Coordinates of C-alpha atoms in Angstrom, one line a residue:
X1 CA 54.1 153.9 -163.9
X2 CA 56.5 155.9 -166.1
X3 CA 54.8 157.1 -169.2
X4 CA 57.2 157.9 -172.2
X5 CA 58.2 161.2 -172.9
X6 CA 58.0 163.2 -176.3
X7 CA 61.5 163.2 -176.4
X8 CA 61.3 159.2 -175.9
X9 CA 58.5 159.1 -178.5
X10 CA 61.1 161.0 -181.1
X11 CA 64.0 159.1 -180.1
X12 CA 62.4 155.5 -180.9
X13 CA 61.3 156.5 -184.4
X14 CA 64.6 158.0 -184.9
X15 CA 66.5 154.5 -183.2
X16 CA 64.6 152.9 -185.8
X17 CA 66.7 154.5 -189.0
X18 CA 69.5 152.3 -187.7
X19 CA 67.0 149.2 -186.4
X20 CA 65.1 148.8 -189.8
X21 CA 67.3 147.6 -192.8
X22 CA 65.9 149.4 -195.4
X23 CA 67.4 152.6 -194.2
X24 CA 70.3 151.3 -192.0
X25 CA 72.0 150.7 -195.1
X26 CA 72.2 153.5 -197.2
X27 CA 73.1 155.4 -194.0
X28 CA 75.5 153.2 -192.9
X29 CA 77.2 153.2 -196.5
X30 CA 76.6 156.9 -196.8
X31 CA 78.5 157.4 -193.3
X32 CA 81.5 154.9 -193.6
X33 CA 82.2 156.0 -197.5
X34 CA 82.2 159.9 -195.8
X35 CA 84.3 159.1 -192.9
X36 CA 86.9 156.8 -195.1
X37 CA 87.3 160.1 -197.6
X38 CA 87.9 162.3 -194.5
X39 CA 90.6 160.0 -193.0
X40 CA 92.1 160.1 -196.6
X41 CA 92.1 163.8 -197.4
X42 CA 89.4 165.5 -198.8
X43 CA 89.8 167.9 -200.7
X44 CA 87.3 171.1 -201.7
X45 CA 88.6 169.9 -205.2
X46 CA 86.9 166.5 -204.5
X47 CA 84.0 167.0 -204.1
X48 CA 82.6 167.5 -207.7
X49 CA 83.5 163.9 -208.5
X50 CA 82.3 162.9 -204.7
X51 CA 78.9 164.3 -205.0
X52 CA 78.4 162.8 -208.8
X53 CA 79.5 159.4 -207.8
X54 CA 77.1 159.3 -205.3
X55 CA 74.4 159.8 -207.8
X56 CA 75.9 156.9 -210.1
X57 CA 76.2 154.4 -207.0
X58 CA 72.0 155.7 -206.0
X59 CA 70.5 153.5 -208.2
X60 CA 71.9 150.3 -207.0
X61 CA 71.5 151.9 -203.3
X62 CA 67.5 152.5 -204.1
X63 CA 67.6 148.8 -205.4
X64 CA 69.0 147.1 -202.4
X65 CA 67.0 149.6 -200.2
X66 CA 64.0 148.6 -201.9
X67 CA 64.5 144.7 -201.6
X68 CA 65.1 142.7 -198.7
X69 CA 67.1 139.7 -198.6
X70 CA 65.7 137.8 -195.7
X71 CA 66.3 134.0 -194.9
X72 CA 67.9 131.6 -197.2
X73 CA 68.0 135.2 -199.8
X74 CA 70.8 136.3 -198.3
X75 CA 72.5 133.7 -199.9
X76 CA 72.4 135.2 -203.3
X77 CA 73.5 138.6 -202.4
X78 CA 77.3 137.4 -202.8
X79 CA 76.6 136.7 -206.6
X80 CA 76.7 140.8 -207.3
X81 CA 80.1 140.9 -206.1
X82 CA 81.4 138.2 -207.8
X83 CA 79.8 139.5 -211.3
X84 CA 81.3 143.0 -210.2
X85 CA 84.9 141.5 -209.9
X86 CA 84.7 139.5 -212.8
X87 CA 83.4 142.5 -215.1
X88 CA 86.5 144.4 -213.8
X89 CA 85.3 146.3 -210.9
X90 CA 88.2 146.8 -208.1
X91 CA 87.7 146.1 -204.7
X92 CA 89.5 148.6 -202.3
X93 CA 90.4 146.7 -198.9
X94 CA 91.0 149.6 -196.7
X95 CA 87.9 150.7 -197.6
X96 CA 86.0 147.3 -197.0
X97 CA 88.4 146.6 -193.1
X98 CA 86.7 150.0 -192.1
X99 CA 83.5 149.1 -193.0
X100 CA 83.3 145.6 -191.6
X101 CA 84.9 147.3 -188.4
X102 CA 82.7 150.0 -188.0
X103 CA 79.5 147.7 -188.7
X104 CA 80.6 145.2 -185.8
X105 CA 81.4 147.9 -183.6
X106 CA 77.9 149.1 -183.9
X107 CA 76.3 146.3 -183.9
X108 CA 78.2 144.0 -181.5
X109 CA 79.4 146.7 -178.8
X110 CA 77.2 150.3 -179.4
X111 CA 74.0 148.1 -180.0
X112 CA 74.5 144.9 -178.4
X113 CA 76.0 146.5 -175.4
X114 CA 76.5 150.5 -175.0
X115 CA 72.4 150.6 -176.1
X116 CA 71.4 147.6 -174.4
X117 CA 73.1 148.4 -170.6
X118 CA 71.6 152.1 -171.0
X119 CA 67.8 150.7 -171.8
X120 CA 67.5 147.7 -170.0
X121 CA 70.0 147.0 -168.2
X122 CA 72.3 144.7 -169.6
X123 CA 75.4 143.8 -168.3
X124 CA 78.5 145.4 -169.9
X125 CA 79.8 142.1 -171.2
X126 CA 76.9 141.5 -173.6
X127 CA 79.0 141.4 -176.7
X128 CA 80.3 138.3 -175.5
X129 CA 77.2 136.9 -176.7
X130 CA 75.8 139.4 -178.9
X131 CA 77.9 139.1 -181.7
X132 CA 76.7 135.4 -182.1
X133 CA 73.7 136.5 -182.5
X134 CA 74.5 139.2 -185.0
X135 CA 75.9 136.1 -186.9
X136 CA 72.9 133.9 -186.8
X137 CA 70.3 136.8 -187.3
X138 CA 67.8 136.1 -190.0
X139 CA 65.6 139.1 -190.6
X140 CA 66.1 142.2 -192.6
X141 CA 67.3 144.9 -189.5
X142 CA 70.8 146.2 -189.4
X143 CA 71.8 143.4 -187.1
X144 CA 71.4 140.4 -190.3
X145 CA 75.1 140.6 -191.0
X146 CA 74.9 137.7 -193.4
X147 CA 72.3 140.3 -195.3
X148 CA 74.0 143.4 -194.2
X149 CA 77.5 142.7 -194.8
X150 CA 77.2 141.8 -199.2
X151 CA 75.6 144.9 -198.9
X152 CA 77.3 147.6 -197.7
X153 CA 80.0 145.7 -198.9
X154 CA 79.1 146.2 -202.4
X155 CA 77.8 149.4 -202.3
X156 CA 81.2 151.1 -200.7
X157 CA 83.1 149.2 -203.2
X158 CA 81.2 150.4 -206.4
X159 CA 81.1 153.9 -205.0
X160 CA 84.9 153.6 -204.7
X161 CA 85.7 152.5 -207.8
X162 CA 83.6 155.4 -209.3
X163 CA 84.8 158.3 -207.3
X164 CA 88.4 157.1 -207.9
X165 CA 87.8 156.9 -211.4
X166 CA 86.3 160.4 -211.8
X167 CA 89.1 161.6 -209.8
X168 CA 91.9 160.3 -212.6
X169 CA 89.6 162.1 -215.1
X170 CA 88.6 159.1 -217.1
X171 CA 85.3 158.1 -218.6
X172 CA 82.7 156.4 -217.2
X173 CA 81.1 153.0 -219.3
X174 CA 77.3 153.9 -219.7
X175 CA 77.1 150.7 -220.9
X176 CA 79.3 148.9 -218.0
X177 CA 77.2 150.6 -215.0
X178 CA 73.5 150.0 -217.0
X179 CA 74.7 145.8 -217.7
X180 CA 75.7 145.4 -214.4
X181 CA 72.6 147.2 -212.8
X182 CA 70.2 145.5 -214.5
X183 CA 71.8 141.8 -213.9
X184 CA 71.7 143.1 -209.8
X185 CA 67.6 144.2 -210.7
X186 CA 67.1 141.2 -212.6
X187 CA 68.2 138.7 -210.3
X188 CA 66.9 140.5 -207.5
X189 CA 63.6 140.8 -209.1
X190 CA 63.3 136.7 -210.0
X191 CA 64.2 136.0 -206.0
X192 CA 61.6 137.9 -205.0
X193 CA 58.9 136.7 -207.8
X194 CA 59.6 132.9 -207.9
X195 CA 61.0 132.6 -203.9
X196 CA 59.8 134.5 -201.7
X197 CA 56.7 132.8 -200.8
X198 CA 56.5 132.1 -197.5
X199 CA 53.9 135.3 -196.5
X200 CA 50.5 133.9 -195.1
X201 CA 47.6 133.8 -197.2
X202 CA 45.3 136.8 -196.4
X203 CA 41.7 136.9 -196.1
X204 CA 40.0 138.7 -199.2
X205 CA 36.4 139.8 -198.3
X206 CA 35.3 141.8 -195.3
X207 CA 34.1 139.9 -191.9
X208 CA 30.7 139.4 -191.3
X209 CA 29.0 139.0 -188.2
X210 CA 28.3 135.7 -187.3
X211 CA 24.6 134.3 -188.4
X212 CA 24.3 132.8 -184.8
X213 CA 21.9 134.2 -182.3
X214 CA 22.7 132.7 -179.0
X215 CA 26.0 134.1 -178.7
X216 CA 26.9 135.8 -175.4
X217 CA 28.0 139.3 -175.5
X218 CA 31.0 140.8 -172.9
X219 CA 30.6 143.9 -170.5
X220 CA 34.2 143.8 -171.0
X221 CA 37.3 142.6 -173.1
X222 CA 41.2 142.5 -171.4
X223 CA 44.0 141.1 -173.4
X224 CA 47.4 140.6 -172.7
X225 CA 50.0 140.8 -175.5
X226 CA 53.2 138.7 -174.3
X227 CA 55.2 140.7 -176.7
X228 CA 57.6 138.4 -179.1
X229 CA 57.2 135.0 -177.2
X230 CA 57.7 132.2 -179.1
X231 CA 55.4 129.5 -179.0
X232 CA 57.5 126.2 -178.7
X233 CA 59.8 128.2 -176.0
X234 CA 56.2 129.2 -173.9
X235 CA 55.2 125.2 -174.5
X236 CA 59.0 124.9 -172.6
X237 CA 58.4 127.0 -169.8
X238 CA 57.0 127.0 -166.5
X239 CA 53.5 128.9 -167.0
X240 CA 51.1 127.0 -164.4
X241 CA 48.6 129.9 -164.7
X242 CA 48.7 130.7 -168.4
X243 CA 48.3 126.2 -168.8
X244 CA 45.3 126.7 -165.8
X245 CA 43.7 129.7 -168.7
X246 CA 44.4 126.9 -171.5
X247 CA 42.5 124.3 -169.5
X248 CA 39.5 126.7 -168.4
X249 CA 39.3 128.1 -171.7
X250 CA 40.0 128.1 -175.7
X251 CA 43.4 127.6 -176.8
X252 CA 44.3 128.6 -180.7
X253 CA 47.2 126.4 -181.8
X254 CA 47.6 127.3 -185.3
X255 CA 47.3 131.6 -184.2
X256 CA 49.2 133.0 -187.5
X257 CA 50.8 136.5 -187.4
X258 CA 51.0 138.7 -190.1
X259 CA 53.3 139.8 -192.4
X260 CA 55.9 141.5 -191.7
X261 CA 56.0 140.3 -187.9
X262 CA 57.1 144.2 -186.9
X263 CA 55.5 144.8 -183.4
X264 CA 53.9 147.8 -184.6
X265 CA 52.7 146.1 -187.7
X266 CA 51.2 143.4 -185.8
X267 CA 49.5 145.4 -183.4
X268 CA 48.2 147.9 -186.0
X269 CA 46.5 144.5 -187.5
X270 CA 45.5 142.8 -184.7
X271 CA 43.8 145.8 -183.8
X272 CA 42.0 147.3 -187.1
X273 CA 41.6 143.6 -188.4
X274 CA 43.2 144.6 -191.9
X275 CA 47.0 144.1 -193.2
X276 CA 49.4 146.4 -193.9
X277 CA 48.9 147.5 -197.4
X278 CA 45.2 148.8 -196.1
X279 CA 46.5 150.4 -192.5
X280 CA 49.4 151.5 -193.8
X281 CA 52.2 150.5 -191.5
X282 CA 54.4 148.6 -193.0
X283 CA 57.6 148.0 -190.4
X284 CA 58.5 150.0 -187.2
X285 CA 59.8 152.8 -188.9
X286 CA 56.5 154.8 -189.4
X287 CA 57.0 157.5 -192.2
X288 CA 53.3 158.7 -191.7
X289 CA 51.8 158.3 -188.4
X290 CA 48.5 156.9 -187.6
X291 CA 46.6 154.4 -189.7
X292 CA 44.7 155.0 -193.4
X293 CA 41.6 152.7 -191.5
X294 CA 39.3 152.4 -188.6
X295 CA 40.5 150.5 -185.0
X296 CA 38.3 149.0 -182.9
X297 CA 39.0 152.0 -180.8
X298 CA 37.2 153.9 -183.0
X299 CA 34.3 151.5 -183.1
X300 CA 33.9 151.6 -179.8
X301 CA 33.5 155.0 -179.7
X302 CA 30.3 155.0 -182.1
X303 CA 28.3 153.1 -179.5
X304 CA 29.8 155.1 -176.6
X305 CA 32.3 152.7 -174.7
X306 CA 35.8 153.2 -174.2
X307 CA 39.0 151.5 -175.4
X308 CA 42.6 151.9 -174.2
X309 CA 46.3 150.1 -175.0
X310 CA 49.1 150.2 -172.6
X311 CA 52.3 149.8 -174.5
X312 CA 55.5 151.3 -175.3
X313 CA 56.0 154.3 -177.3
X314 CA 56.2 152.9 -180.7
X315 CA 52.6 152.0 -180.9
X316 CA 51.8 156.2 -180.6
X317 CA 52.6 156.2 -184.4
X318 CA 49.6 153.4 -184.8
X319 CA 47.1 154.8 -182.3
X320 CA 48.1 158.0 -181.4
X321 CA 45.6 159.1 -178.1
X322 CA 44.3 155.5 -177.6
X323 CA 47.3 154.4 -176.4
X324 CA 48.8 155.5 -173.1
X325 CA 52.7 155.1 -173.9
X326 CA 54.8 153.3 -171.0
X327 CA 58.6 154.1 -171.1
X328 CA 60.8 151.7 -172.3
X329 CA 63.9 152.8 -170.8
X330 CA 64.0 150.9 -168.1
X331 CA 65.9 147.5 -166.1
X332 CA 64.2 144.5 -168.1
X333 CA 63.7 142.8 -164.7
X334 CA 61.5 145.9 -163.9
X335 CA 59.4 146.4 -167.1
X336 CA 56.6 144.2 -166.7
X337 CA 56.5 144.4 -163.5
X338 CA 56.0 148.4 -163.8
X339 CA 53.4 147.8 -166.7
X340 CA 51.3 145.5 -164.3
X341 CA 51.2 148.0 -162.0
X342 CA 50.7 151.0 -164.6
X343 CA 47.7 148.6 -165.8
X344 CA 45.8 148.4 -162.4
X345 CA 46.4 152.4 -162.0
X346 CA 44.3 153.0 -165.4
X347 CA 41.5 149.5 -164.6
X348 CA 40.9 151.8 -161.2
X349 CA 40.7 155.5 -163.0
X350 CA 39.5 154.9 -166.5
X351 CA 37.5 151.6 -166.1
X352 CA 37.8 150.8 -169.6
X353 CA 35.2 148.2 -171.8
X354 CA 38.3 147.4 -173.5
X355 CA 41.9 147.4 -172.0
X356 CA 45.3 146.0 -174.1
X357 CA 48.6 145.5 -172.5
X358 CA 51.9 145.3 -173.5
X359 CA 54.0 143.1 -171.7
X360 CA 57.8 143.9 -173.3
X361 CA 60.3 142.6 -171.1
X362 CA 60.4 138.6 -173.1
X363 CA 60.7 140.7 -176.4
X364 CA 63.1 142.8 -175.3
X365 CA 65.3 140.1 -173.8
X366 CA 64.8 137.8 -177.0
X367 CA 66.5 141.2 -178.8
X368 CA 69.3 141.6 -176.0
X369 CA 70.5 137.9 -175.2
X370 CA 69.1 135.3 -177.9
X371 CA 65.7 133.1 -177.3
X372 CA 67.6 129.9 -177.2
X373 CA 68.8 130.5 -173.4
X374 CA 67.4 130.3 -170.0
X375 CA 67.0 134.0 -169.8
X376 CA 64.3 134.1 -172.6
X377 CA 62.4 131.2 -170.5
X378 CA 62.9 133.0 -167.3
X379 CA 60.7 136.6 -169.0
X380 CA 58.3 134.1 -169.6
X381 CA 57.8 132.6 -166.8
X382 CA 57.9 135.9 -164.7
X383 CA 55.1 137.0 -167.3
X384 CA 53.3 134.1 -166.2
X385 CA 52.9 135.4 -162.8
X386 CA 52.6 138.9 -163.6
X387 CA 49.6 137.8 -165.8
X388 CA 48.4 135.8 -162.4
X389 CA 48.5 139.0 -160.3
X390 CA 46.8 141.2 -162.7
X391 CA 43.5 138.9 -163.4
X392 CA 43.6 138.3 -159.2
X393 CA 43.7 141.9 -159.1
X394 CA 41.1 141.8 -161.8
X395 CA 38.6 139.7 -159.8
X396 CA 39.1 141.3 -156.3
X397 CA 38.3 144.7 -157.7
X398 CA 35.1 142.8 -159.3
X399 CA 36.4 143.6 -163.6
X400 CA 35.9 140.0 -164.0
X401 CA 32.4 139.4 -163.7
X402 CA 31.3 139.3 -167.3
X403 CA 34.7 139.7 -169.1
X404 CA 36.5 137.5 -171.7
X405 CA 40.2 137.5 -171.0
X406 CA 42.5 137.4 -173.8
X407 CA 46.3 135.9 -173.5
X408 CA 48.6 136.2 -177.1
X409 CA 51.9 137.3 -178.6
X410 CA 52.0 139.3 -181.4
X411 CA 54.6 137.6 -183.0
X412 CA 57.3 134.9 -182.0
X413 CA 60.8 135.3 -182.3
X414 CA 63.8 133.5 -184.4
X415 CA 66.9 132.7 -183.7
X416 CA 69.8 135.5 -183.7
X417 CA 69.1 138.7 -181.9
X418 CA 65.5 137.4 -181.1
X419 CA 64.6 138.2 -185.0
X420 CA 61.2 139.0 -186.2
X421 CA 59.7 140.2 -189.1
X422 CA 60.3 137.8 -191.9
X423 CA 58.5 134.6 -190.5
X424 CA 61.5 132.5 -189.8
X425 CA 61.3 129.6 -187.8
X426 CA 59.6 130.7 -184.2
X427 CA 58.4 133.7 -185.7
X428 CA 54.9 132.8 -187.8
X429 CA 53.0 130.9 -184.6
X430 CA 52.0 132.6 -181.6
X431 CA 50.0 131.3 -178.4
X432 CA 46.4 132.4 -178.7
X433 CA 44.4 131.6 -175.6
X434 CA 40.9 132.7 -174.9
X435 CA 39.0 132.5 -170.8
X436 CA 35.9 134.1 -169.6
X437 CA 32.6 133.0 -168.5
X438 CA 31.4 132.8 -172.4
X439 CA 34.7 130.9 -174.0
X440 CA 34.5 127.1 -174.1
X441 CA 36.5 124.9 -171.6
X442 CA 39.3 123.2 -172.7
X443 CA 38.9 123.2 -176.3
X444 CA 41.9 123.1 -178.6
X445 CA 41.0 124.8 -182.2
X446 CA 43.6 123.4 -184.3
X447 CA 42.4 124.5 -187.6
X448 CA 45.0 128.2 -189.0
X449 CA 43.3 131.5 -187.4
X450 CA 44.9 134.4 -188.3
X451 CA 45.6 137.2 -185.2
X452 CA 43.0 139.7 -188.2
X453 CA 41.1 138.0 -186.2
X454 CA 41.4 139.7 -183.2
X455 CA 39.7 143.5 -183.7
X456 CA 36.4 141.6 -184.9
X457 CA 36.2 139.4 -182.1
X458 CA 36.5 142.1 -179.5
X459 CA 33.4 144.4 -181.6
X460 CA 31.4 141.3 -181.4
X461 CA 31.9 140.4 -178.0
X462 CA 31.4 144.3 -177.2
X463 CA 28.3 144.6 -179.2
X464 CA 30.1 147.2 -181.4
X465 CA 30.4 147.7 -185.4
X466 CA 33.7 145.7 -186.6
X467 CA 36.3 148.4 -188.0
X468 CA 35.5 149.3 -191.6
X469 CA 38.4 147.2 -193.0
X470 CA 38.2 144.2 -191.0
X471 CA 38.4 141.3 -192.6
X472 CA 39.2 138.2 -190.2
X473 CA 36.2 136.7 -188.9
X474 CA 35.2 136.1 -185.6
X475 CA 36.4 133.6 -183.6
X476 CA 32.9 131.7 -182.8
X477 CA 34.6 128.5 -182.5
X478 CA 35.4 129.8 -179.0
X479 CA 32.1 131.0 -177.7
X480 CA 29.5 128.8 -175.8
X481 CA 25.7 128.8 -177.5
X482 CA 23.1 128.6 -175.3
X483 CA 22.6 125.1 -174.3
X484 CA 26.4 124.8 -173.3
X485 CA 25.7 127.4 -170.6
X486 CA 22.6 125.8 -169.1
X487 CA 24.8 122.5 -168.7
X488 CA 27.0 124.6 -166.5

C-alpha cells in the first residue's frame, strides 16, 4: 500500500481551488481578465484604473462566490446579463472567445484529460467524452458550465466595461453600478429563499441511547464506504456478494446523505453524527482543518479501544491522525485493489475495534467518464468482489467472530462528470447494508434514515459514549433482541 505524501496532501487541497466553484470562479475570472490585458498591452500607466476596477467588479464577484446556482438555478443566471445589456452595459467579444476557450480547454482537455491520464489513468482521448459531461454537469464545481459559463461570463464583461471606461477618463454612475447590483442580490437572494429547498430535513435534538436492554454489543465494527455509487446503478449491477450481505442481513433503502454530498463532508458526518454547520466542513475545500466536534474516534478513545479510516488524502483535513491516507495517484483499475490490500496490512498490525475503508476507484471513474456507462457498472462490480476478498480474508484470520459488517456509499452520483454535492437525481440515496451475527436477516427498513446515523450506531454497538454532537439515532431497527437469537 502507497500512503499519500505531504506533498499529495498539499496538492489535493490546492486541486480543490479549481474543483470547488466557489473559488474556481473568481480565479478563473481573475486569471483570463489578466492574461486578455497582457495580450492587449499593458501598460505601467494602466494599472491605476486596472487595480480600481477590480475593486468595483468585487462586489458582484463576492456575490456570485457567495451563492451557488445549482440544478434548475442555473437557469436564472442568464437574466443578469440580459438586465446588464439592456441598462447599457457593452459586451466585449474578444474578451468573452478567450474566456469560453480557456474554460473548455481546462475543463475538457487539462481536467478531463491531461489530469485524468496522470492520476488514474485515463486514456488520452477522454475529451471525447468529457466535454459532454461538462455540458450535462449539475453541481456547483468548475466543471457546471451551464453555471460556470453566465458567470465568468458576466463578471469579465462588467470588469471590461469598467476598466475601459476609467481608461477614457470618464465617470463612473454610482447610481448605475449600486441599481444593477442590488437587482443581481435581490434576485439571487429570492432563488435561494423561496427555491432552494431540496436539502434534507435534519435531526434537531441529540441521540439518545436506545431504552432497550437486550441489545447485543460488537467486539468489532468494519465498514466499507463504496465511495459515490449510486444506488439505482448498484441495483443494475452484478454484485452477487453485496445481494448475499442484503439477504443475510439489514438493508436501508431510504439511506439519506447529507448536505452538501462533498466526500469529505459526508464522511466528516457520517463519522461525528452532526452536519456541517456543527463540524465545520462545509465542501472539500477545507479552509480550517479538523473538525469544531467530537468523532467516534475520539469516543473510542475514552473507553480505551482503537479506531482507524483508510482513505485518500482529503479526509486528513477531517480526521487528521485517525486516518491513514492512501494515495490517490494511481491506475483506477489498481485503486481498490491496492486499498484492499493496504486494509488487510493494517487488520494484521493494528487490529483495530473499529476499521473504515475507502474504496475510491467507482467515484473516481463516475468523475472521469460519466455514471451512465458500462465503465461506472464495471467499478462496481469489481468492488463487489474486492468487498468478497476482504470479509474472506476477514474470517480466515478469525476478525469476524463477533463483528457487524457495514457496506454504504457516502453519497451517489448525478449525471455529468459523476456530480455530487447538490442532491440531484442519483445523488441524495445511497445503499446502506448492515451483516453480523447481531443484525436481522433479510429485513428491508424502508422508512428515511439519515447516514448521522452512522457514528451513533458504531458507539452503541462498541459500548462507547456517542460523539458529543451526535444527533442521529441508532439504528435499532437492525439489531436482534434477545428472543430472535435463541430462535437461531
Amino acid at each position: 500500500m502507497k500512503r499519500a505524501s505531504k506533498f499529495e496532501k498539499i496538492a489535493a487541497r490546492c486541486w480543490n481551488l479549481l474543483n470547488e466553484g466557489k473559488p474556481f470562479t473568481p480565479i478563473f475570472v481573475i486569471g483570463t481578465f489578466l492574461l486578455y490585458q497582457f495580450i492587449a498591452g499593458l501598460q505601467l500607466s494602466y494599472l491605476g484604473p486596472l487595480i480600481l476596477s477590480f475593486f468595483i467588479v468585487l462586489p458582484l464577484m463576492i456575490l456570485y462566490f457567495f451563492y451557488d446556482f445549482p440544478l434548475f438555478l442555473r437557469n436564472y443566471l442568464w437574466i443578469p446579463i440580459v438586465i446588464y445589456l439592456v441598462i447599457g452595459g457593452e459586451w466585449f467579444n474578444a474578451l468573452s472567445l478567450i474566456a469560453l476557450g480557456l474554460y473548455f480547454f481546462f475543463t475538457v482537455f487539462f481536467w478531463g484529460t491531461f489530469y485524468y491520464h496522470l492520476r488514474i489513468g485515463t486514456t488520452w482521448w477522454n475529451f471525447k467524452r468529457f466535454w459532454k459531461l461538462v455540458l450535462k454537469h449539475s453541481d456547483s464545481t468548475s466543471g457546471n458550465a451551464q453555471e460556470q459559463l453566465p458567470k465568468f461570463l458576466l463578471l469579465v464583461n462588467v470588469w471590461q466595461f469598467t476598466y475601459v471606461t476609467l481608461l477614457q477618463g470618464q465617470s463612473l454612475s454610482t447610481i448605475w453600478y449600486g441599481s444593477f447590483y442590488a437587482v443581481v442580490f435581490l434576485l439571487a437572494f429570492i432563488l435561494h429563499r423561496y427555491l432552494f429547498d431540496w436539502k434534507p430535513k435534519m435531526y434537531d435534538q441529540l441521540a439518545v441511547v436506545p431504552d432497550i436492554e437486550d441489545l447485543p454489543k460488537s467486539e468489532k465494527v468494519i465498514v466499507v464506504v463504496i465511495d459515490g455509487m449510486r444506488k439505482e446503478r448498484f441495483y443494475e449491477a452484478r454484485t452477487p456478494f453485496l445481494d448475499k450481505l442484503k439477504e443475510q442481513g439489514t438493508e436501508y433503502t431510504n439511506m439519506e446523505t447529507v448536505y452538501p454530498a462533498r466526500t469529505v463532508v459526508c464522511f466528516s458526518s457520517m463519522f461525528t453524527g452532526t452536519y456541517p454547520h456543527e463540524h465545520g466542513i462545509k465542501s472539500n475545500m477545507v479552509w480550517k482543518l479538523g473538525i469544531k466536534v467530537e468523532s467516534i474516534f475520539d469516543s473510542l478513545r475514552k473507553i480505551g479501544k482503537k479506531g482507524r479510516l483508510l482513505g485518500i488524502a482529503h479526509l486528513v483535513d477531517s480526521f487528521g491522525s485517525d486516518v491513514d491516507p492512501i494515495t490517490a495517484v494511481m491506475k483506477h483499475d489498481e485503486a481498490d485493489r491496492k486499498t484492499i490490500d493496504g486494509a488487510k496490512e493494517i487488520m494484521r498490525s493494528e487490529n483495530p475495534d473499529l476499521f473504515v475503508v475507502q474504496l475510491i476507484g467507482t467515484d473516481q471513474i463516475g468523475h472521469s467518464r460519466g455514471v451512465l456507462y458500462d465503465d461506472y457498472i464495471e467499478k462496481i462490480e469489481e468492488a463487489d468482489r474486492l468487498v468478497e476478498e476482504f470479509v474472506e480474508f476477514l474470517h480466515e484470520e478469525g476478525y469476524m467472530k463477533n463483528t457487524t459488517f457495514i457496506v454504504c456509499a457516502d453519497h451517489g452520483q448525478a449525471d455529468g462528470i459523476g456530480g455530487h454535492g447538490h442532491l440531484d437525481e442519483g445523488e441524495r440515496f445511497v445503499p446502506f447494508i448492515m451483516h453480523g451475527p447481531d443484525i436481522v436477516k433479510g429485513k428491508k427498513v424502508e422508512e428515511k434514515r439519515s447516514l448521522v446515523s452512522l457514528a451513533s450506531t458504531i458507539a452503541f454497538l462498541l459500548g462507547a459514549p456517542f460523539p458529543d454532537h451526535a444527533k442521529g439515532p441508532v439504528l435499532t431497527e437492525a439489531f436482534k433482541r434477545k428472543d430472535q437469537n435463541e430462535h437461531e
